[in-house]
XYZ file of C-alpha atoms in Angstrom:
651
model
C 90.277 -2.834 49.926
C 88.519 -0.151 51.885
C 88.346 -2.291 55.005
C 91.456 -0.344 55.845
C 92.008 2.375 58.387
C 90.846 4.893 55.798
C 87.359 3.426 55.769
C 87.234 3.163 59.551
C 88.359 6.749 59.990
C 85.593 8.165 57.811
C 82.930 5.924 59.240
C 83.417 7.389 62.695
C 83.756 10.953 61.416
C 80.386 11.085 59.723
C 78.128 9.313 62.171
C 80.209 8.039 65.055
C 77.333 5.661 65.411
C 79.285 2.485 66.039
C 80.511 3.775 69.383
C 76.921 4.652 70.269
C 75.430 1.462 68.852
C 72.887 3.428 66.839
C 71.737 4.196 63.328
C 71.445 7.945 62.850
C 68.221 8.952 61.164
C 67.022 11.829 59.026
C 67.379 15.496 59.823
C 64.295 16.501 61.763
C 61.903 18.867 60.052
C 59.339 19.232 62.797
C 61.064 18.959 66.165
C 59.474 17.772 69.381
C 61.638 19.365 72.033
C 61.478 17.548 75.346
C 62.757 18.800 78.619
C 63.057 22.531 77.898
C 63.246 24.527 81.139
C 59.802 25.821 82.032
C 61.186 29.249 82.777
C 62.212 29.677 79.166
C 58.803 29.108 77.641
C 55.262 30.294 78.146
C 53.276 27.111 77.675
C 49.641 26.123 77.785
C 48.178 22.653 77.893
C 46.984 21.409 74.500
C 45.309 18.290 73.215
C 45.147 16.752 69.757
C 42.580 16.332 68.340
C 40.668 19.326 69.658
C 37.332 17.524 69.226
C 36.276 13.888 68.856
C 33.592 12.084 66.890
C 32.949 8.368 67.399
C 30.642 6.862 64.779
C 30.313 3.201 65.806
C 30.415 1.087 68.993
C 33.928 -0.212 68.381
C 35.571 3.055 67.360
C 38.248 4.721 69.473
C 40.329 7.887 69.515
C 43.818 8.264 70.930
C 44.473 11.646 72.535
C 47.876 13.347 72.519
C 48.462 15.836 75.344
C 51.383 18.250 75.300
C 52.601 21.675 76.309
C 52.085 24.209 73.535
C 54.456 27.168 73.233
C 56.655 28.469 70.438
C 57.272 24.808 69.657
C 55.357 21.675 70.515
C 56.707 20.513 73.851
C 56.911 17.450 76.050
C 54.428 14.606 75.671
C 52.146 14.587 78.710
C 49.653 11.986 77.511
C 50.558 9.498 80.213
C 51.064 12.100 82.951
C 47.686 13.802 82.525
C 44.502 12.804 84.325
C 41.230 12.367 82.422
C 37.621 12.723 83.498
C 34.398 12.590 81.481
C 31.597 14.996 82.326
C 28.963 12.421 81.377
C 30.542 8.995 81.727
C 27.476 7.308 80.249
C 28.431 8.725 76.837
C 32.084 7.654 76.654
C 35.024 6.535 78.732
C 38.741 7.336 78.610
C 41.668 5.262 79.820
C 44.652 6.540 81.777
C 46.668 6.567 78.556
C 44.195 8.836 76.766
C 42.185 6.357 74.671
C 38.538 7.409 74.294
C 35.846 4.811 73.516
C 32.022 5.213 73.270
C 29.258 3.894 75.524
C 26.128 5.330 73.933
C 25.015 8.094 71.601
C 25.248 11.641 72.867
C 27.616 14.535 73.529
C 29.910 15.279 76.428
C 33.342 16.653 77.360
C 36.630 14.989 78.234
C 38.447 17.120 80.811
C 42.234 16.809 80.824
C 44.345 18.118 83.711
C 48.104 18.307 84.140
C 50.457 20.550 86.160
C 47.653 22.811 87.326
C 46.285 23.398 83.813
C 43.277 21.896 82.101
C 41.750 21.610 78.657
C 38.332 20.361 77.531
C 37.714 18.248 74.440
C 34.153 17.935 73.062
C 33.059 14.373 72.253
C 30.162 13.384 69.991
C 28.971 9.779 69.691
C 26.396 9.266 66.964
C 26.702 5.705 65.660
C 26.524 3.597 68.770
C 22.896 2.494 68.793
C 22.428 2.256 65.016
C 25.898 1.562 63.636
C 26.747 1.044 59.966
C 27.550 -2.548 58.941
C 31.050 -3.815 59.652
C 33.378 -3.532 56.654
C 35.385 -6.747 56.700
C 38.482 -5.463 54.896
C 38.763 -2.238 56.887
C 37.596 -3.356 60.319
C 38.141 -7.106 60.787
C 41.386 -7.712 58.881
C 43.390 -5.149 60.935
C 42.362 -6.942 64.125
C 43.634 -10.289 62.847
C 46.877 -8.626 61.776
C 47.447 -6.810 65.084
C 46.565 -9.921 67.104
C 49.265 -11.812 65.223
C 46.881 -14.262 63.548
C 48.161 -13.349 60.061
C 51.841 -13.163 60.974
C 54.395 -15.443 59.338
C 54.738 -17.386 62.593
C 51.047 -18.248 62.695
C 48.349 -18.594 60.028
C 50.086 -16.148 57.680
C 52.904 -18.492 56.669
C 52.827 -20.089 53.229
C 51.208 -23.355 54.340
C 49.025 -21.803 57.029
C 48.616 -23.369 60.473
C 46.453 -26.400 61.287
C 44.529 -26.104 58.036
C 43.804 -22.383 58.459
C 45.590 -20.042 56.031
C 45.518 -16.236 56.121
C 47.384 -13.759 53.929
C 50.528 -12.330 55.464
C 49.697 -9.228 57.542
C 46.205 -9.162 56.004
C 47.533 -8.129 52.595
C 44.789 -10.064 50.747
C 41.396 -9.435 52.431
C 39.472 -11.454 49.848
C 41.535 -14.577 50.552
C 41.045 -14.046 54.288
C 37.296 -13.602 53.879
C 37.048 -16.910 52.033
C 39.204 -18.643 54.652
C 36.969 -17.456 57.499
C 33.528 -17.708 55.959
C 33.791 -20.568 53.436
C 36.779 -22.843 53.978
C 36.642 -25.763 56.405
C 32.914 -26.105 55.691
C 32.454 -22.654 57.247
C 33.009 -24.190 60.697
C 34.900 -21.169 62.042
C 31.819 -18.960 62.387
C 28.307 -19.541 63.757
C 25.848 -17.040 62.314
C 23.033 -18.037 64.671
C 25.221 -17.831 67.781
C 28.239 -15.595 67.156
C 29.621 -16.180 70.649
C 29.921 -19.910 69.813
C 32.058 -19.228 66.744
C 35.321 -21.145 66.707
C 37.090 -17.949 65.638
C 36.077 -16.148 68.828
C 36.345 -19.052 71.236
C 39.930 -19.796 70.229
C 40.950 -16.137 70.101
C 39.706 -15.574 73.662
C 41.259 -18.784 75.000
C 37.926 -20.431 75.732
C 39.088 -23.349 73.585
C 42.691 -24.630 73.389
C 44.641 -22.540 70.906
C 48.302 -22.869 69.955
C 48.593 -19.113 69.714
C 47.116 -18.558 73.164
C 44.631 -15.822 74.008
C 44.554 -13.054 71.399
C 41.353 -11.128 72.308
C 39.824 -9.953 75.564
C 36.353 -11.462 75.837
C 34.877 -8.065 76.743
C 37.123 -5.965 74.510
C 36.504 -3.856 71.431
C 38.077 -6.424 69.104
C 35.810 -9.184 70.347
C 32.705 -7.007 70.011
C 33.623 -5.930 66.484
C 34.222 -9.457 65.188
C 31.115 -10.735 66.981
C 29.000 -7.993 65.388
C 30.394 -8.850 61.952
C 29.325 -12.464 62.436
C 25.906 -11.441 63.796
C 25.354 -9.272 60.714
C 25.802 -12.360 58.542
C 29.597 -12.392 58.091
C 29.220 -10.492 54.833
C 31.780 -8.923 52.547
C 30.656 -5.330 53.052
C 32.861 -2.622 51.639
C 31.923 0.869 50.478
C 33.407 2.199 47.249
C 35.134 5.092 48.980
C 36.026 3.271 52.198
C 39.334 1.813 51.006
C 42.326 3.054 53.003
C 44.758 4.943 50.772
C 47.338 6.153 53.304
C 48.227 6.359 56.965
C 49.805 9.068 59.100
C 51.617 8.867 62.405
C 51.653 11.743 64.859
C 54.175 12.943 65.753
C 56.294 12.070 62.716
C 59.483 13.243 64.468
C 60.352 13.327 68.147
C 63.387 14.475 70.114
C 63.271 12.998 73.594
C 65.238 13.440 76.788
C 66.814 10.593 78.752
C 64.113 8.161 79.948
C 61.545 10.161 77.991
C 58.393 8.755 76.396
C 56.170 9.682 73.486
C 52.684 8.403 72.711
C 51.983 7.897 69.000
C 48.673 8.175 67.197
C 47.996 6.502 63.849
C 45.345 7.849 61.486
C 44.063 6.030 58.398
C 42.711 8.082 55.488
C 40.188 6.561 53.066
C 39.354 7.445 49.480
C 36.682 9.889 50.611
C 39.246 11.760 52.712
C 37.751 10.604 56.006
C 40.161 10.116 58.875
C 39.945 7.208 61.300
C 42.052 6.690 64.403
C 43.549 3.180 64.073
C 46.138 3.317 66.844
C 44.666 0.212 68.497
C 44.978 -1.846 65.302
C 48.302 -0.510 63.992
C 51.476 -2.539 64.434
C 54.591 -0.869 65.878
C 58.218 -1.947 65.674
C 61.514 -0.233 66.523
C 64.511 -0.672 64.228
C 66.925 -0.008 67.109
C 65.728 -1.301 70.455
C 68.973 -0.194 72.088
C 67.770 3.375 71.528
C 63.969 3.217 71.643
C 61.348 0.583 72.356
C 57.650 0.782 71.572
C 54.747 -1.153 73.079
C 51.693 -2.503 71.269
C 49.740 0.652 72.128
C 52.234 2.970 70.428
C 54.049 4.333 73.463
C 57.737 4.960 72.688
C 60.332 4.966 75.459
C 64.053 5.751 75.285
C 66.743 4.937 77.824
C 70.208 6.492 78.164
C 71.818 5.367 74.889
C 72.091 8.424 72.649
C 71.253 8.145 68.975
C 68.217 7.751 66.784
C 65.712 5.078 65.823
C 62.849 4.627 63.418
C 59.518 3.353 64.710
C 57.876 1.357 61.941
C 54.090 1.749 61.809
C 52.170 -0.756 59.709
C 48.444 -0.893 58.958
C 46.565 -2.615 56.128
C 49.596 -2.853 53.846
C 50.545 0.785 54.429
C 53.703 1.739 56.275
C 55.175 4.904 57.712
C 57.743 5.784 60.358
C 58.191 8.036 63.347
C 61.787 9.184 63.758
C 62.897 9.295 67.379
C 66.116 11.017 68.436
C 67.872 11.047 71.803
C 70.716 13.603 71.651
C 73.904 13.044 73.573
C 73.580 15.218 76.661
C 76.097 17.689 78.012
C 77.725 18.496 74.680
C 77.486 21.509 72.408
C 79.135 21.000 69.042
C 81.235 23.766 67.572
C 80.757 23.699 63.805
C 84.003 23.112 61.884
C 84.818 24.801 58.586
C 82.681 23.982 55.560
C 83.783 23.297 51.993
C 80.407 22.497 50.410
C 76.813 21.536 51.103
C 77.829 18.134 52.459
C 79.547 19.768 55.420
C 76.613 22.085 56.075
C 74.167 19.202 56.312
C 76.465 16.829 58.208
C 77.425 19.407 60.850
C 73.772 20.300 61.319
C 72.853 16.681 61.913
C 75.726 16.123 64.325
C 74.643 19.225 66.249
C 71.143 17.813 66.594
C 72.540 14.545 67.922
C 75.140 16.127 70.175
C 77.940 14.182 68.482
C 81.348 15.862 68.042
C 83.090 15.873 64.671
C 86.615 14.586 64.383
C 89.578 16.889 63.928
C 90.865 17.548 60.428
C 93.170 14.689 59.464
C 96.807 15.340 58.572
C 98.180 15.076 55.045
C 99.592 11.578 55.508
C 96.262 10.190 56.661
C 94.381 11.909 53.842
C 96.896 10.663 51.253
C 96.555 7.042 52.306
C 92.778 7.282 52.551
C 92.107 8.891 49.198
C 94.433 6.508 47.339
C 92.874 3.390 48.822
C 89.303 4.634 48.406
C 89.689 5.974 44.867
C 92.093 3.644 43.054
C 92.471 0.782 45.520
C 96.249 1.046 45.951
C 98.730 2.898 48.156
C 100.835 5.749 46.752
C 104.407 5.090 45.755
C 107.207 6.484 47.907
C 107.843 9.218 45.342
C 104.151 10.164 45.197
C 103.894 10.300 48.968
C 106.998 12.467 49.346
C 105.857 14.862 46.627
C 102.432 15.313 48.185
C 103.734 15.809 51.719
C 106.279 18.344 50.523
C 103.678 20.333 48.575
C 102.575 23.400 50.554
C 99.725 24.448 48.220
C 96.387 24.912 50.015
C 94.500 23.203 47.173
C 96.702 20.128 46.911
C 94.084 17.739 48.285
C 91.515 18.732 45.708
C 94.058 18.505 42.898
C 95.141 15.049 44.051
C 91.562 13.749 44.138
C 90.960 15.036 40.608
C 94.158 13.446 39.333
C 93.229 10.082 40.808
C 89.862 10.087 39.040
C 91.682 10.244 35.685
C 94.192 7.495 36.344
C 93.941 4.073 34.718
C 93.868 2.458 38.142
C 90.607 4.256 38.888
C 88.885 2.610 35.904
C 90.431 -0.764 36.773
C 89.377 -0.595 40.403
C 85.807 0.544 39.836
C 85.202 -1.864 36.946
C 86.185 -4.638 39.374
C 83.715 -3.336 42.010
C 80.842 -3.159 39.536
C 81.838 -6.445 37.942
C 81.224 -8.037 41.342
C 77.818 -6.336 41.533
C 76.901 -7.654 38.089
C 78.189 -11.155 38.924
C 80.599 -11.033 35.974
C 82.771 -14.070 36.655
C 84.079 -16.891 34.494
C 81.901 -19.528 36.114
C 78.755 -17.805 34.879
C 79.937 -16.099 31.706
C 82.963 -18.092 30.641
C 86.352 -16.500 30.126
C 85.545 -14.398 27.022
C 82.230 -13.210 28.486
C 83.775 -12.145 31.807
C 86.566 -10.273 30.027
C 84.063 -8.570 27.712
C 81.942 -7.374 30.632
C 85.009 -6.090 32.504
C 86.228 -4.210 29.429
C 82.831 -2.598 28.944
C 82.699 -1.469 32.566
C 86.270 -0.173 32.391
C 85.350 1.946 29.375
C 82.442 3.529 31.255
C 84.705 4.639 34.117
C 87.677 5.604 31.963
C 85.506 7.844 29.782
C 83.382 8.978 32.740
C 80.318 8.191 30.707
C 77.137 9.695 32.253
C 75.585 7.148 34.585
C 72.118 7.421 33.067
C 73.505 6.455 29.656
C 75.241 3.324 30.785
C 72.325 2.282 32.999
C 70.119 2.571 29.935
C 72.568 0.425 27.958
C 72.637 -2.284 30.646
C 68.865 -2.473 31.000
C 68.318 -2.733 27.227
C 71.418 -4.861 26.481
C 71.312 -7.440 23.701
C 73.710 -9.139 21.323
C 76.826 -11.263 21.749
C 77.995 -11.382 25.411
C 81.561 -12.115 24.306
C 81.845 -8.688 22.713
C 82.411 -5.486 24.693
C 78.796 -5.031 25.777
C 76.820 -5.499 29.020
C 74.741 -8.260 27.390
C 76.337 -10.777 29.738
C 74.217 -9.261 32.526
C 71.266 -11.227 31.149
C 73.264 -14.468 31.053
C 74.236 -14.087 34.701
C 70.617 -13.337 35.624
C 69.055 -15.788 33.239
C 65.336 -15.804 33.970
C 62.651 -13.170 34.050
C 62.360 -12.860 37.817
C 66.109 -12.907 38.463
C 66.542 -10.125 35.909
C 63.956 -7.907 37.573
C 65.334 -8.546 41.060
C 68.891 -7.738 39.941
C 67.887 -4.519 38.181
C 65.812 -3.452 41.173
C 68.510 -4.186 43.751
C 71.526 -2.848 41.825
C 70.079 0.230 40.134
C 67.011 1.123 42.223
C 68.412 0.075 45.599
C 65.192 -1.835 46.326
C 64.987 -5.427 47.502
C 61.799 -6.552 45.846
C 62.165 -10.320 46.343
C 60.054 -10.344 49.539
C 57.021 -9.499 47.423
C 57.434 -12.621 45.304
C 55.367 -14.701 47.734
C 53.513 -12.110 49.809
C 53.151 -8.418 50.500
C 56.476 -6.895 51.562
C 56.359 -6.792 55.385
C 58.200 -3.472 55.662
C 57.257 -1.633 52.480
C 54.312 -0.941 50.215
C 55.337 -3.436 47.511
C 52.801 -6.165 46.805
C 52.891 -9.287 44.647
C 51.320 -7.181 41.906
C 54.311 -4.829 42.015
C 56.738 -7.747 41.906
C 55.174 -9.421 38.856
C 54.520 -6.081 37.142
C 58.261 -5.360 37.157
C 59.250 -8.923 36.308
C 56.982 -8.801 33.275
C 59.217 -6.146 31.710
C 61.869 -8.801 31.118
C 59.585 -11.582 29.892
C 60.676 -10.953 26.296
C 64.411 -11.317 27.001
C 65.838 -14.599 25.714
C 69.264 -16.183 25.260
C 69.357 -17.792 21.826
C 71.956 -20.238 20.598
C 74.325 -19.079 17.841
C 75.715 -21.241 14.995
C 79.104 -21.231 16.734
C 77.791 -22.849 19.920
C 77.498 -19.632 21.899
C 74.514 -17.563 22.989
C 73.225 -14.112 22.207
C 70.710 -11.964 24.043
C 67.572 -10.880 22.202
C 64.761 -8.714 23.468
C 61.277 -9.397 22.195
C 57.857 -8.059 23.090
C 57.055 -8.644 26.742
C 54.016 -10.541 27.957
C 52.293 -9.930 31.312
C 52.976 -12.540 33.965
C 50.139 -14.185 35.851
C 49.554 -13.495 39.514
C 50.433 -16.747 41.338
C 47.238 -16.736 43.416
C 44.560 -15.287 41.166
C 46.020 -16.573 37.911
C 45.174 -13.253 36.272
C 47.746 -11.354 34.174
C 49.439 -8.422 35.929
C 49.925 -5.224 33.953
C 53.601 -4.607 33.185
C 54.867 -1.548 35.073
C 57.943 -0.168 36.864
C 57.959 0.033 40.664
C 55.252 2.470 41.675
C 54.825 3.592 38.059
C 52.065 3.513 35.476
C 51.595 0.462 33.192
C 53.914 0.376 30.167
C 52.886 -0.004 26.544
C 53.591 -3.459 25.124
C 55.261 -2.374 21.893
C 58.649 -3.758 20.915
C 61.208 -4.335 23.657
C 59.527 -3.026 26.815
C 62.911 -2.638 28.492
C 63.366 0.633 26.581
C 60.386 2.151 28.367
C 61.687 0.917 31.711
C 65.090 2.438 30.968
C 63.502 5.790 30.108
C 61.579 5.717 33.394
C 64.694 4.776 35.363
C 66.905 7.494 33.889
C 64.389 10.325 34.091
C 65.580 13.265 36.190
C 62.637 12.850 38.583
C 63.023 9.103 39.101
C 62.745 8.510 42.862
C 65.274 5.670 43.028
C 68.219 5.632 40.611
C 70.150 8.774 41.606
C 69.695 8.126 45.317
C 70.773 4.512 44.945
C 74.002 5.502 43.169
C 75.045 8.330 45.498
C 74.259 6.117 48.474
C 76.559 3.404 47.074
C 79.322 5.959 46.575
C 78.819 7.360 50.068
C 79.035 3.876 51.563
C 82.292 3.271 49.705
C 84.023 6.528 50.628
C 82.640 6.914 54.167
C 82.384 3.284 55.255
C 78.610 3.181 55.736
C 75.732 4.183 53.503
C 73.360 6.961 54.404
C 70.887 4.117 53.933
C 72.261 0.855 55.239
C 72.279 -1.727 53.708
C 72.844 0.190 50.481
C 70.445 -1.981 48.471
C 67.573 -1.833 50.960
C 66.176 1.641 50.393
C 62.645 1.968 51.734
C 60.570 4.384 53.759
C 60.909 2.179 56.841
C 64.715 2.141 56.574
C 65.287 5.900 56.402
C 68.589 7.547 55.642
C 70.801 8.660 58.506
C 70.586 12.141 57.005
C 67.719 12.390 54.543
C 68.345 15.993 53.573
C 71.918 15.112 52.695
C 70.823 12.132 50.579
C 68.329 14.343 48.740
C 70.952 17.038 48.189
C 73.504 14.559 46.844
C 70.981 13.001 44.467
C 69.853 16.431 43.269
C 73.451 17.526 42.635
C 74.149 14.277 40.783
C 71.166 14.708 38.468
C 71.932 18.386 37.801
C 75.526 17.496 36.928
C 74.268 15.268 34.127
C 74.725 12.039 36.127
C 78.465 12.753 36.284
C 80.125 10.215 38.595
C 83.397 12.150 38.654
C 81.624 15.306 39.747
C 79.683 13.772 42.641
C 82.858 11.959 43.733
C 84.815 15.235 43.718
C 82.172 16.834 45.927
C 82.446 14.003 48.436
C 86.259 13.987 48.457
C 86.443 17.790 48.695
C 84.174 17.948 51.731
C 85.622 18.644 55.148
C 83.554 15.661 56.297
C 85.689 13.294 54.229
C 88.841 14.952 55.566
C 88.020 14.383 59.243
C 90.131 12.184 61.497
C 88.739 9.246 63.420
C 89.945 11.043 66.559
C 87.213 13.367 67.880
C 87.878 16.833 69.185
């Protein structure tokens, strides 16, 4: 019902992104200000990092060059010129990538706009390098070259008898595929340069994927050295990568501006490795920003914001890039609550004007349709328009939340989410589910309580309970996917077959969550019906290894297998510090009342799909939790905001 003018009006007020063809991203915390007049700042040339150490022949370090003043300024990495005092020690490309040539120490001299800076370089692992670690050094190359993508050898059935894990998510499988499968024909230990792996990757032999390596490049030399060392599985205990960072994490660019990114991997020992060459980059809005394979971001003239996905060894992060609309200074409208404060701030950063305050007739129609799904009667409309009280809008919103139509309307919305229809539940079951949902909204029952009741539901689905949820989703994996998508806002199904391509979730995470529901059964009753029972859960086996996966919530610690494990999951979900549930609910409400979620789609919340205004999403979730998970209260805050009361016509 909200595909009405009311929804359209609010959609444009908050983001006005449709007219710009963008998705607005999070409020910047660390700003990269590009294009500030030189006369206004006293800047000196800076380089990051301030010193370089290269510890093996195939290592590299991406430099970032910029003007340093009161704030970090324009990216000059591709405008600067680079020279090496002793070019026998290392070399540097025109885009600031430093690679070694032999052991020793020297200086990289960077010059730009009449200024210069020197960066010390030490190479100490070139002549006697440590052995290649397959998982940390070879797998990223195969992933970046596209060998382990879903369009090549990473798809479920592989390609031409050669199967790799998707995006290198399973190094052990990939090691076996390269060194053991196919009678080990892909590598030649005695003559690495004759290895099928290298000859196809360089295009020396016909290859459906074309040339993937340069025959004299770092990737070729690294893989060749791994083969020459015996193609061993060499991995140090503290060498596993635990996280990645992208620098800068936020960037505000000017029209036609660029920004070089640098990706750093951090291992268990805390050591930092530049992996910009091996990281994969992808823009979520190419109309705003594009990024090349080397991590150089470029924007055109379309104002807005984009997220640059950075992926490396199963880890993901994002750089948020913003191009403000030029030639506009927003005047902040009045504020009613924290929503307005955070929305106006974000619109100022983007250079997007807010709409004018809507008139009473527009507000009346909007709030009725959004809140109870119907238009006001003639008498109600006349009474509201004739009322001159300054607080009449707030009073109307509160009245609507207590009307029977509110409970009817929202029980219908959530009934659709639960899949509560007669085809799946039968007539009595569908009615029972609808009645239960209506009671939750009529009584304004705290959201955490009724989430807990859904997750742990059991009994007769034809009675007024949410037990029918587990008839609609009638197997272990469907149950876990539904709970994750509806209540956590996370689409976990991608991890059923392989590592999630855009998030940290692995097959282990998928089967760990699914295991929670392994004890849920639908048992026949003497009267020909079914009832839901919840027994002790049993770990599910990993589809590849065949080993049982510890039962655990998403990103949480393993659960104890005592009684119905769903109770422990429900306690985790409804905890005040749960990272998903409150955000997922307020995002759904925001999408309903404003036409578009802060995270869109609303059930695809992940770090690589950031909110249009992350500080606002955090503030809404925090307010919701502190209110005792009160849906009426968080709805009142949204409806009382000046943001909700804006017109679709901009000032």
